[in-house]
Coordinates of C-alpha atoms and ligand atoms in Angstrom, one line a residue:
M1 CA 0.0 0.0 0.0
T2 CA 1.3 3.5 -0.8
K3 CA 2.2 5.5 2.2
S4 CA 0.7 8.9 2.6
Y5 CA 2.5 12.1 3.6
Y6 CA 0.6 15.2 4.5
L7 CA 2.4 18.4 5.1
T8 CA 1.4 22.0 5.4
T9 CA 2.9 25.5 5.3
P10 CA 1.4 28.2 7.6
I11 CA -1.3 30.1 5.8
Y12 CA 0.1 33.6 5.1
Y13 CA -1.4 36.8 6.3
V14 CA -3.0 37.9 3.1
N15 CA -2.4 41.6 3.5
D16 CA 1.4 41.3 3.7
A17 CA 3.6 41.7 0.6
P18 CA 5.2 38.3 0.1
H19 CA 8.9 38.3 1.2
I20 CA 11.8 35.9 1.5
G21 CA 10.5 34.6 4.9
H22 CA 7.3 33.5 3.4
A23 CA 9.1 31.9 0.5
Y24 CA 11.4 30.1 2.9
T25 CA 8.7 28.3 4.8
T26 CA 7.0 27.0 1.7
L27 CA 10.2 26.2 0.0
A28 CA 11.2 23.8 2.8
C29 CA 7.8 22.1 2.4
D30 CA 8.1 22.0 -1.3
V31 CA 11.5 20.2 -1.2
L32 CA 10.1 17.7 1.3
A33 CA 7.0 17.1 -0.8
R34 CA 9.0 16.6 -3.9
F35 CA 11.4 14.3 -2.1
K36 CA 8.6 12.2 -0.7
R37 CA 6.8 12.0 -4.1
L38 CA 10.0 10.8 -5.7
D39 CA 10.3 8.3 -2.9
G40 CA 7.0 6.7 -3.6
F41 CA 4.7 8.5 -1.1
D42 CA 1.2 9.7 -1.8
V43 CA 1.9 13.4 -0.9
K44 CA -0.5 16.2 -0.1
L45 CA 1.1 19.7 0.3
L46 CA -1.3 22.4 1.5
T47 CA -0.6 26.1 1.5
G48 CA -2.8 29.2 1.4
T49 CA -3.8 32.5 2.9
D50 CA -5.1 33.6 6.3
E51 CA -7.8 36.2 5.5
H52 CA -9.8 37.0 8.6
G53 CA -9.1 39.0 11.7
Q54 CA -8.7 42.5 12.8
K55 CA -5.4 43.1 11.0
V56 CA -6.8 42.2 7.6
A57 CA -10.0 44.2 8.3
K58 CA -7.8 47.2 9.1
S59 CA -5.7 46.8 5.9
A60 CA -8.9 46.6 3.8
A61 CA -10.3 49.7 5.5
D62 CA -7.0 51.6 4.8
A63 CA -7.3 50.5 1.2
G64 CA -10.9 51.8 1.1
V65 CA -12.4 48.5 -0.1
D66 CA -14.5 45.9 1.6
P67 CA -12.5 43.0 3.1
K68 CA -13.8 40.4 0.7
A69 CA -12.8 42.4 -2.4
F70 CA -9.5 43.2 -0.7
T71 CA -8.6 39.6 0.1
D72 CA -9.7 38.4 -3.4
R73 CA -7.2 40.8 -4.8
V74 CA -4.2 40.3 -2.5
S75 CA -4.5 36.5 -2.1
Q76 CA -3.2 36.4 -5.7
N77 CA 0.2 37.7 -4.5
F78 CA 0.8 34.4 -2.7
R79 CA -0.2 32.4 -5.8
D80 CA 2.2 34.5 -7.8
L81 CA 4.9 33.8 -5.3
A82 CA 4.3 30.1 -5.5
D83 CA 4.5 30.2 -9.3
A84 CA 7.7 32.3 -9.2
M85 CA 9.3 29.8 -6.7
N86 CA 8.1 26.7 -8.6
F87 CA 6.2 25.4 -5.6
S88 CA 4.3 22.1 -6.1
H89 CA 1.4 22.5 -3.6
D90 CA -1.6 20.2 -4.2
D91 CA -4.1 22.6 -2.7
F92 CA -4.3 26.4 -1.9
I93 CA -6.7 27.2 0.8
R94 CA -8.3 30.6 1.4
T95 CA -9.9 30.9 4.9
T96 CA -12.8 32.9 3.3
E97 CA -13.9 29.9 1.3
D98 CA -17.2 28.1 2.3
R99 CA -15.4 24.8 2.9
H100 CA -13.4 26.5 5.6
K101 CA -16.4 28.2 7.3
T102 CA -18.0 24.8 7.5
A103 CA -14.9 23.2 9.0
S104 CA -14.3 26.0 11.5
Q105 CA -17.8 26.0 12.8
A106 CA -17.7 22.2 13.0
I107 CA -14.5 22.1 15.1
W108 CA -16.0 24.8 17.3
K109 CA -19.1 22.7 17.9
A110 CA -17.0 19.6 18.5
I111 CA -14.9 21.4 21.1
A112 CA -18.0 22.9 22.8
A113 CA -19.7 19.5 22.9
G114 CA -16.8 17.9 24.7
T115 CA -15.6 18.2 28.3
S116 CA -12.1 19.0 29.4
P117 CA -9.8 16.4 31.2
K118 CA -11.0 17.9 34.5
G119 CA -14.7 17.4 33.6
N120 CA -15.5 21.1 32.7
N121 CA -17.1 22.6 29.6
N122 CA -14.3 23.2 27.1
I123 CA -15.9 26.5 26.1
Y124 CA -17.6 29.1 28.4
L125 CA -18.8 32.6 28.0
A126 CA -17.2 35.4 30.1
S127 CA -15.7 38.8 29.5
Y128 CA -12.2 39.5 28.2
P129 CA -10.3 42.4 29.7
G130 CA -6.7 42.5 28.7
W131 CA -4.0 43.3 26.2
Y132 CA -4.2 42.4 22.5
A133 CA -1.6 42.9 19.7
V134 CA -3.4 43.3 16.4
R135 CA -0.1 42.7 14.5
D136 CA 0.4 39.3 16.1
E137 CA -3.4 38.6 16.5
A138 CA -2.4 37.5 20.0
F139 CA -3.4 38.2 23.6
Y140 CA -0.7 39.0 26.2
S141 CA -0.6 39.1 30.0
E142 CA 0.6 42.3 31.8
A143 CA 3.7 40.4 32.9
E144 CA 4.8 39.7 29.3
L145 CA 4.8 43.4 28.3
T146 CA 7.5 46.0 28.3
I147 CA 7.4 49.8 27.7
G148 CA 8.6 50.9 24.3
A149 CA 10.6 54.1 23.5
D150 CA 7.5 56.1 23.1
G151 CA 6.1 55.0 26.5
K152 CA 3.6 52.6 24.9
K153 CA 3.3 49.0 26.1
I154 CA 4.7 46.5 23.7
A155 CA 4.5 42.7 23.3
P156 CA 7.6 40.4 23.3
S157 CA 7.4 40.4 19.5
G158 CA 7.8 44.2 19.5
A159 CA 4.1 44.7 18.4
E160 CA 2.1 47.4 20.1
V161 CA -0.8 46.2 22.3
E162 CA -4.2 47.7 22.9
W163 CA -6.5 47.3 25.8
V164 CA -9.5 45.1 24.9
E165 CA -12.6 44.7 27.0
E166 CA -15.5 42.7 25.6
P167 CA -17.7 39.7 26.0
S168 CA -15.8 36.6 24.9
Y169 CA -16.0 32.9 24.7
F170 CA -13.0 31.2 26.4
F171 CA -11.4 27.9 25.7
R172 CA -10.5 26.1 28.9
L173 CA -6.8 25.7 28.0
S174 CA -5.8 25.6 31.7
D175 CA -7.4 22.2 32.1
W176 CA -5.3 20.7 29.2
Q177 CA -1.9 21.3 30.8
D178 CA -1.2 17.7 32.0
T179 CA -2.7 16.1 28.9
L180 CA -0.4 18.3 26.7
L181 CA 2.7 17.5 28.9
E182 CA 1.9 13.8 28.6
F183 CA 1.5 14.1 24.9
Y184 CA 4.9 15.8 24.5
D185 CA 6.5 13.1 26.7
A186 CA 5.0 10.3 24.7
N187 CA 6.0 11.9 21.4
P188 CA 9.6 13.2 21.8
D189 CA 9.9 14.3 18.2
F190 CA 6.6 16.1 18.1
I191 CA 8.4 19.5 18.2
L192 CA 11.7 19.9 16.4
P193 CA 14.4 21.2 16.7
K194 CA 14.9 20.0 20.3
T195 CA 15.7 23.4 21.7
R196 CA 12.2 24.6 20.6
R197 CA 10.7 21.6 22.2
N198 CA 12.3 22.6 25.5
E199 CA 10.9 26.1 25.2
V200 CA 7.4 24.8 24.7
T201 CA 7.5 22.2 27.5
S202 CA 8.7 24.8 30.0
F203 CA 6.1 27.2 28.9
V204 CA 3.4 24.6 29.4
S205 CA 4.9 23.4 32.7
G206 CA 4.6 27.0 33.9
G207 CA 0.8 26.7 33.8
L208 CA -1.7 27.7 31.1
Q209 CA -4.4 30.4 31.1
D210 CA -7.7 30.0 29.4
L211 CA -7.7 31.5 26.0
S212 CA -10.2 34.0 24.6
V213 CA -11.5 32.5 21.4
S214 CA -14.1 34.9 20.1
R215 CA -14.4 38.7 19.4
T216 CA -17.4 41.0 19.3
T217 CA -16.0 44.4 18.3
F218 CA -15.5 43.6 14.6
K219 CA -17.2 41.3 12.1
W220 CA -14.5 40.0 9.8
G221 CA -14.4 36.4 10.7
V222 CA -16.3 33.1 11.0
P223 CA -19.5 33.5 13.1
V224 CA -19.6 31.5 16.3
P225 CA -22.2 28.7 15.8
G226 CA -25.3 29.7 17.6
D227 CA -24.2 33.2 18.6
D228 CA -23.8 35.6 15.7
D229 CA -22.7 38.5 17.9
H230 CA -19.3 36.7 18.1
I231 CA -16.8 35.8 15.5
M232 CA -14.2 33.1 16.1
Y233 CA -10.7 34.2 17.2
V234 CA -8.6 34.3 14.0
W235 CA -6.0 31.8 15.2
L236 CA -8.7 29.1 15.9
D237 CA -10.1 29.8 12.5
A238 CA -6.6 29.9 10.9
L239 CA -5.3 26.7 12.5
T240 CA -8.4 24.8 11.4
N241 CA -7.3 25.3 7.7
Y242 CA -5.1 22.2 8.2
I243 CA -8.1 20.0 8.5
T244 CA -10.4 21.9 6.2
G245 CA -7.7 21.0 3.6
V246 CA -8.5 17.3 4.1
G247 CA -12.2 17.6 4.0
Y248 CA -13.2 18.0 7.7
P249 CA -15.9 17.5 9.1
E250 CA -16.0 14.4 6.9
T251 CA -13.6 12.2 8.9
E252 CA -14.5 8.6 8.1
T253 CA -13.7 8.6 4.3
G254 CA -11.9 10.7 1.8
E255 CA -8.8 12.8 2.4
Y256 CA -9.2 13.1 6.1
A257 CA -9.1 9.3 6.5
T258 CA -6.1 9.1 4.2
Y259 CA -4.0 12.0 5.4
W260 CA -4.9 13.0 9.0
P261 CA -3.0 13.2 11.3
A262 CA -0.7 15.5 9.3
D263 CA 2.9 14.3 9.1
L264 CA 4.3 17.8 9.5
H265 CA 3.2 21.4 10.1
M266 CA 6.2 23.5 9.1
V267 CA 6.2 26.9 10.8
G268 CA 8.5 29.8 11.7
K269 CA 9.7 30.0 15.3
D270 CA 7.4 33.0 16.0
I271 CA 4.2 31.0 15.6
L272 CA 5.3 27.8 17.4
R273 CA 3.2 28.3 20.5
F274 CA 0.0 28.5 18.5
H275 CA 0.9 25.2 16.7
A276 CA 2.5 23.2 19.5
V277 CA 0.2 24.3 22.4
Y278 CA -3.1 25.7 21.3
W279 CA -3.6 23.5 18.2
P280 CA -3.1 20.1 19.8
A281 CA -5.3 21.2 22.7
F282 CA -8.1 22.3 20.3
L283 CA -7.8 19.1 18.4
M284 CA -7.8 16.8 21.5
A285 CA -10.8 18.8 22.9
A286 CA -12.6 18.2 19.6
G287 CA -11.8 14.5 19.8
L288 CA -9.4 14.6 16.9
E289 CA -5.8 13.4 16.7
P290 CA -2.9 16.0 16.9
P291 CA -0.5 16.2 14.0
K292 CA 2.7 14.1 14.2
R293 CA 5.2 16.9 14.0
I294 CA 5.7 20.7 14.3
F295 CA 9.0 21.9 12.9
A296 CA 9.9 25.5 13.8
H297 CA 12.5 27.1 11.5
G298 CA 14.5 30.2 12.2
W299 CA 14.2 33.7 10.9
W300 CA 16.0 35.5 8.1
T301 CA 17.6 38.9 8.5
N302 CA 18.9 41.2 5.7
E303 CA 22.6 41.9 6.2
G304 CA 22.1 41.6 9.9
Q305 CA 18.9 43.6 10.2
K306 CA 15.5 42.4 11.0
I307 CA 13.4 42.4 7.8
S308 CA 10.5 44.9 8.1
K309 CA 8.4 47.2 6.0
S310 CA 9.3 50.2 8.2
L311 CA 13.1 49.6 7.7
G312 CA 12.4 49.4 3.9
N313 CA 14.6 46.3 3.7
V314 CA 12.0 43.7 2.7
I315 CA 13.6 41.2 0.2
D316 CA 11.2 40.5 -2.6
P317 CA 11.7 36.9 -3.7
H318 CA 10.7 37.8 -7.3
D319 CA 13.7 40.2 -7.4
L320 CA 16.0 37.6 -6.1
V321 CA 14.9 35.0 -8.7
D322 CA 15.3 37.6 -11.5
K323 CA 18.7 38.5 -10.4
Y324 CA 20.3 35.2 -9.4
G325 CA 18.1 32.5 -10.9
L326 CA 15.3 30.3 -9.4
D327 CA 17.2 27.2 -8.6
Q328 CA 20.1 29.2 -7.3
V329 CA 17.8 31.0 -4.8
R330 CA 16.2 27.7 -3.8
Y331 CA 19.6 26.2 -3.2
F332 CA 20.9 29.1 -1.3
L333 CA 18.0 29.4 1.2
L334 CA 18.3 25.8 2.3
R335 CA 22.1 25.5 2.2
E336 CA 23.2 28.8 3.9
V337 CA 22.1 27.9 7.4
P338 CA 21.4 24.8 9.4
F339 CA 17.7 24.4 9.1
G340 CA 16.1 25.6 12.4
N341 CA 18.7 28.3 12.9
D342 CA 18.3 32.0 12.0
G343 CA 19.9 33.1 8.7
D344 CA 21.3 36.2 7.2
F345 CA 20.8 37.2 3.6
S346 CA 23.5 39.1 1.8
P347 CA 24.4 39.4 -1.9
T348 CA 27.9 38.3 -1.1
A349 CA 26.8 35.1 0.7
M350 CA 24.4 34.4 -2.2
I351 CA 27.1 34.9 -4.9
N352 CA 29.7 32.9 -3.0
R353 CA 27.4 29.9 -2.8
M354 CA 26.4 30.3 -6.5
N355 CA 29.9 30.5 -7.8
S356 CA 31.7 28.0 -5.6
E357 CA 29.1 25.3 -5.0
L358 CA 26.9 25.5 -8.0
A359 CA 29.1 26.8 -10.8
N360 CA 32.5 25.4 -9.7
D361 CA 31.5 22.2 -8.0
Y362 CA 28.3 20.8 -9.4
G363 CA 28.0 22.7 -12.7
N364 CA 31.7 22.1 -13.6
L365 CA 31.5 18.4 -12.8
A366 CA 28.5 17.9 -15.1
Q367 CA 29.8 20.2 -17.8
R368 CA 33.2 18.8 -18.1
V369 CA 32.1 15.1 -18.1
L370 CA 29.3 15.7 -20.5
S371 CA 31.5 17.7 -22.9
M372 CA 34.1 15.0 -22.9
V373 CA 31.5 12.3 -23.6
N374 CA 30.1 14.5 -26.4
K375 CA 33.5 15.1 -27.9
N376 CA 35.3 11.8 -27.3
C377 CA 32.5 9.2 -27.3
D378 CA 30.4 10.2 -30.3
A379 CA 27.8 11.8 -28.0
K380 CA 26.8 8.4 -26.7
V381 CA 26.9 6.9 -23.2
P382 CA 30.3 5.2 -23.2
E383 CA 30.8 1.4 -22.8
P384 CA 32.6 0.7 -19.6
G385 CA 35.3 -1.9 -19.2
A386 CA 36.5 -3.6 -16.0
L387 CA 36.1 -1.4 -12.9
T388 CA 39.0 -0.4 -10.7
D389 CA 38.8 0.1 -6.9
A390 CA 38.6 3.8 -7.4
D391 CA 35.7 3.4 -9.8
E392 CA 33.8 1.1 -7.5
A393 CA 34.4 3.4 -4.5
L394 CA 32.9 6.4 -6.4
L395 CA 29.9 4.5 -7.6
S396 CA 29.1 2.8 -4.3
A397 CA 29.3 6.1 -2.5
A398 CA 26.9 7.6 -5.0
R399 CA 24.5 4.6 -4.6
G400 CA 24.7 4.9 -0.8
L401 CA 23.6 8.5 -0.8
L402 CA 19.9 7.9 -0.9
D403 CA 19.7 6.2 2.5
K404 CA 21.8 8.9 4.2
V405 CA 19.8 11.6 2.6
R406 CA 16.5 10.0 3.5
D407 CA 17.4 9.9 7.2
A408 CA 18.3 13.6 7.1
I409 CA 15.1 14.5 5.2
D410 CA 13.0 12.8 7.8
V411 CA 14.3 15.2 10.5
Q412 CA 14.1 18.2 8.1
A413 CA 17.9 18.6 8.1
F414 CA 18.0 20.1 4.6
H415 CA 21.5 21.4 5.1
V416 CA 22.8 17.9 6.0
V417 CA 21.2 16.6 2.8
L418 CA 23.0 19.1 0.7
E419 CA 26.3 18.7 2.6
T420 CA 26.1 15.0 2.0
I421 CA 25.4 15.4 -1.7
W422 CA 28.1 17.9 -2.0
G423 CA 30.6 15.5 -0.4
E424 CA 30.0 13.2 -3.3
I425 CA 30.2 16.0 -5.9
R426 CA 33.6 16.9 -4.5
A427 CA 34.7 13.3 -4.5
A428 CA 33.6 13.0 -8.1
N429 CA 35.6 16.1 -9.0
G430 CA 38.6 14.7 -7.2
Y431 CA 38.2 11.5 -9.2
V432 CA 38.1 13.4 -12.5
D433 CA 41.4 15.2 -11.6
A434 CA 43.0 11.9 -10.5
Q435 CA 41.9 9.9 -13.5
A436 CA 42.6 12.7 -16.0
P437 CA 40.3 11.4 -18.8
W438 CA 41.6 14.1 -21.1
K439 CA 45.0 12.4 -21.0
L440 CA 43.3 9.0 -21.4
A441 CA 41.7 10.3 -24.6
K442 CA 45.2 10.3 -26.1
E443 CA 46.6 7.3 -24.3
D444 CA 43.9 4.7 -23.5
T445 CA 40.4 5.3 -24.9
G446 CA 39.1 2.1 -23.4
R447 CA 40.0 3.3 -19.9
M448 CA 38.7 6.8 -20.8
A449 CA 35.3 5.3 -21.7
T450 CA 35.2 3.5 -18.3
V451 CA 36.1 6.7 -16.3
L452 CA 33.5 8.7 -18.2
Y453 CA 30.9 6.1 -17.7
V454 CA 31.5 5.9 -14.0
L455 CA 31.3 9.7 -13.8
A456 CA 28.1 9.9 -15.8
E457 CA 26.5 7.2 -13.7
A458 CA 27.6 9.1 -10.5
I459 CA 26.1 12.3 -11.9
R460 CA 22.8 10.5 -12.7
H461 CA 22.5 9.6 -9.0
L462 CA 23.4 13.1 -7.9
A463 CA 20.9 14.7 -10.3
L464 CA 18.1 12.4 -9.1
L465 CA 18.8 13.6 -5.5
T466 CA 19.1 17.3 -6.3
Q467 CA 15.7 17.3 -8.1
P468 CA 13.6 18.3 -5.0
F469 CA 15.9 21.3 -4.3
M470 CA 16.6 22.4 -7.9
P471 CA 14.0 20.8 -10.1
E472 CA 14.8 22.7 -13.3
A473 CA 18.5 22.4 -13.3
S474 CA 18.5 18.8 -12.2
G475 CA 16.0 18.0 -14.9
K476 CA 18.4 19.6 -17.5
I477 CA 21.2 17.5 -16.3
L478 CA 19.1 14.3 -16.5
D479 CA 18.0 15.3 -20.0
Q480 CA 21.6 15.6 -21.0
L481 CA 22.3 12.1 -19.6
G482 CA 19.4 10.8 -21.7
V483 CA 17.4 9.7 -18.6
S484 CA 13.7 9.6 -19.5
E485 CA 11.1 11.5 -17.5
E486 CA 9.7 8.2 -16.3
A487 CA 13.0 7.1 -14.9
R488 CA 13.6 9.9 -12.5
T489 CA 11.9 8.6 -9.3
F490 CA 14.0 7.0 -6.5
E491 CA 12.8 3.6 -7.8
F492 CA 15.4 4.1 -10.4
Y493 CA 18.2 4.9 -7.9
G494 CA 21.0 2.4 -7.7
P495 CA 22.7 -0.1 -10.1
D496 CA 19.7 -1.8 -11.5
H497 CA 18.8 1.2 -13.6
A498 CA 22.2 2.3 -14.6
L499 CA 22.8 4.3 -17.8
V500 CA 22.8 2.1 -20.9
A501 CA 26.0 2.3 -23.0
G502 CA 25.3 3.5 -26.5
T503 CA 22.3 5.8 -25.6
F504 CA 22.5 8.9 -27.7
L505 CA 23.0 12.1 -25.7
P506 CA 22.0 15.6 -26.6
K507 CA 24.5 18.4 -26.9
P508 CA 25.6 19.5 -23.4
E509 CA 25.1 23.0 -22.1
G510 CA 26.0 24.6 -18.8
V511 CA 23.4 24.6 -16.1
F512 CA 24.9 26.8 -13.4
P513 CA 26.5 29.9 -14.9
R514 CA 28.9 31.9 -12.7
F515 CA 27.4 35.0 -11.4
Q516 CA 29.1 38.2 -12.6
E517 CA 27.9 41.6 -11.4
E518 CA 27.0 43.7 -14.4
A519 CA 29.3 46.6 -14.8
G520 CA 27.6 49.9 -13.8
K521 CA 25.1 48.2 -11.6
D522 CA 25.4 48.9 -7.9
G523 CA 26.6 46.0 -5.8
G524 CA 23.3 45.0 -4.1
Ligands
ME8_1 O1 2.0 34.0 11.0 N1 12.2 34.8 8.2 O2 1.4 34.4 8.9 P1 2.7 35.3 8.4 C1 11.7 33.5 8.2 N2 -1.1 33.8 9.4 N3 10.4 33.3 8.2 C2 9.6 34.3 8.3 C3 10.0 35.6 8.3 C4 11.4 35.9 8.3 N4 12.0 37.1 8.3 N5 8.9 36.4 8.3 C5 7.9 35.6 8.3 C6 1.2 34.0 10.1 N6 8.2 34.3 8.3 C7 -0.2 33.3 10.3 C8 0.0 31.8 10.2 S1 -1.0 29.3 10.3 C9 -2.3 28.6 10.9 C10 -1.3 31.0 10.5 C11 7.4 33.1 8.3 O3 2.3 35.6 7.0 C12 6.7 33.0 9.7 O4 7.6 32.5 10.7 O5 3.0 36.4 9.3 C13 5.6 32.1 9.4 O6 6.0 30.7 9.5 C14 5.2 32.4 7.9 O7 6.3 33.2 7.4 C15 3.9 33.1 7.8 O8 3.9 34.3 8.5

């Protein structure tokens, strides 16, 4: 039976202009989804836009349009980003869709119908007096706030807070503390990386307060079932997208039955608490299973500075792709920092990676081997003779890569995957230098054919593995090796599907050009 793999990106605040941070979260998921598809899984990758709440309502009012017309327009920005980055999502959800209203109201009813582990109603009506940050769409206690430069109170995220006092439904989160702690204990890899897990467990161990889950002072949201004066708290609505995407409230058949619980919710570290504390509590309260893993990645800065509209240093992924190339940007973002840590973008770092690892290491390996085959082997896969120890060593290392890479992928260690692949690329370049096939072309064409065959076969393995990261460039390398479209999944990894001598190969062309700053352009 085919194994399923369901993974999600956060849904993006629809009113923001897409930037490198948004591209990063989805890119990580896209690479995972592509890897799992190649590895034979039935994958569903869900992304979309978060369209309700006070923040979006305010942006629409500022733009002078009603919120529905506003979100219809700006949601497209995130579809455009997905196209520009070559993302392969299977579904794009908008929280203003009917299917999502249905799912959100259904989860509310399921939570309200159940009792907490301490035998209380999960949801009760009271009044919320406290601090709210519209930018974060989050409530804060007095103790969490500090005083900003202008004397105003600010949240730990830096967002301004406002005093809110209104009738509100509460979710009895305080009763779920022990159940959550037991769940984290029983599922040690539920939150990755480990340091983030420790943050969450110590937060929960410190005690939980009930959570306000409805608002009455504005209307842009999903109405609370049975009480139209209230709309659902935007985070409860937003988190529910992950089950809307698999057809909730239908749970017995269809996609929910196939895909839930999700294998992974990928999030940035800023929204971990919502995903690792509130979301599993909501789900358990509704009698549903929590997801299998939350991975919280780090944040990108721009040349050491926090990325923000007010600083004017937002990096537009479209500009990066235009300037450096799509696969180059995809590679850089996942190679530059250990996944989970914060990263810093700078043109120098980008160009260094492009020129040394893509152009010099990978591009040069493919280009010189394919050019020699073209020139010296009648543009056909050469016929190998007997293999030496050095030949066997290179090939067996290439064949062994998939298992290593798979282990790293399963803990979202993208940097380890790329380091592992690049270890083999460097070994292959070392082998080229040691074997010197250009000399063999004059002295021993039989041995030259063997060396070029071994290299071409090693490159086939490398290109199969780089497909999830750099689909276009890897596809071009596989084209140039004469590997058919159907023979590019990991089923074809290993010696059983080796290149067939005599296969005609197209004319090779470089895949990773060196980046040269155009004269007259400023350095950025
Ligand atoms: O939080 N570096 O949406 P969002 C890395 N709607 N990642 C960054 C980043 C940066 N500089 N800036 C943002 C929301 N992100 C909610 C999610 S899910 C049920 C609701 C990441 O558009 C951020 O960490 O503000 C988050 O994972 C994602 O972009 C969406 O952020």
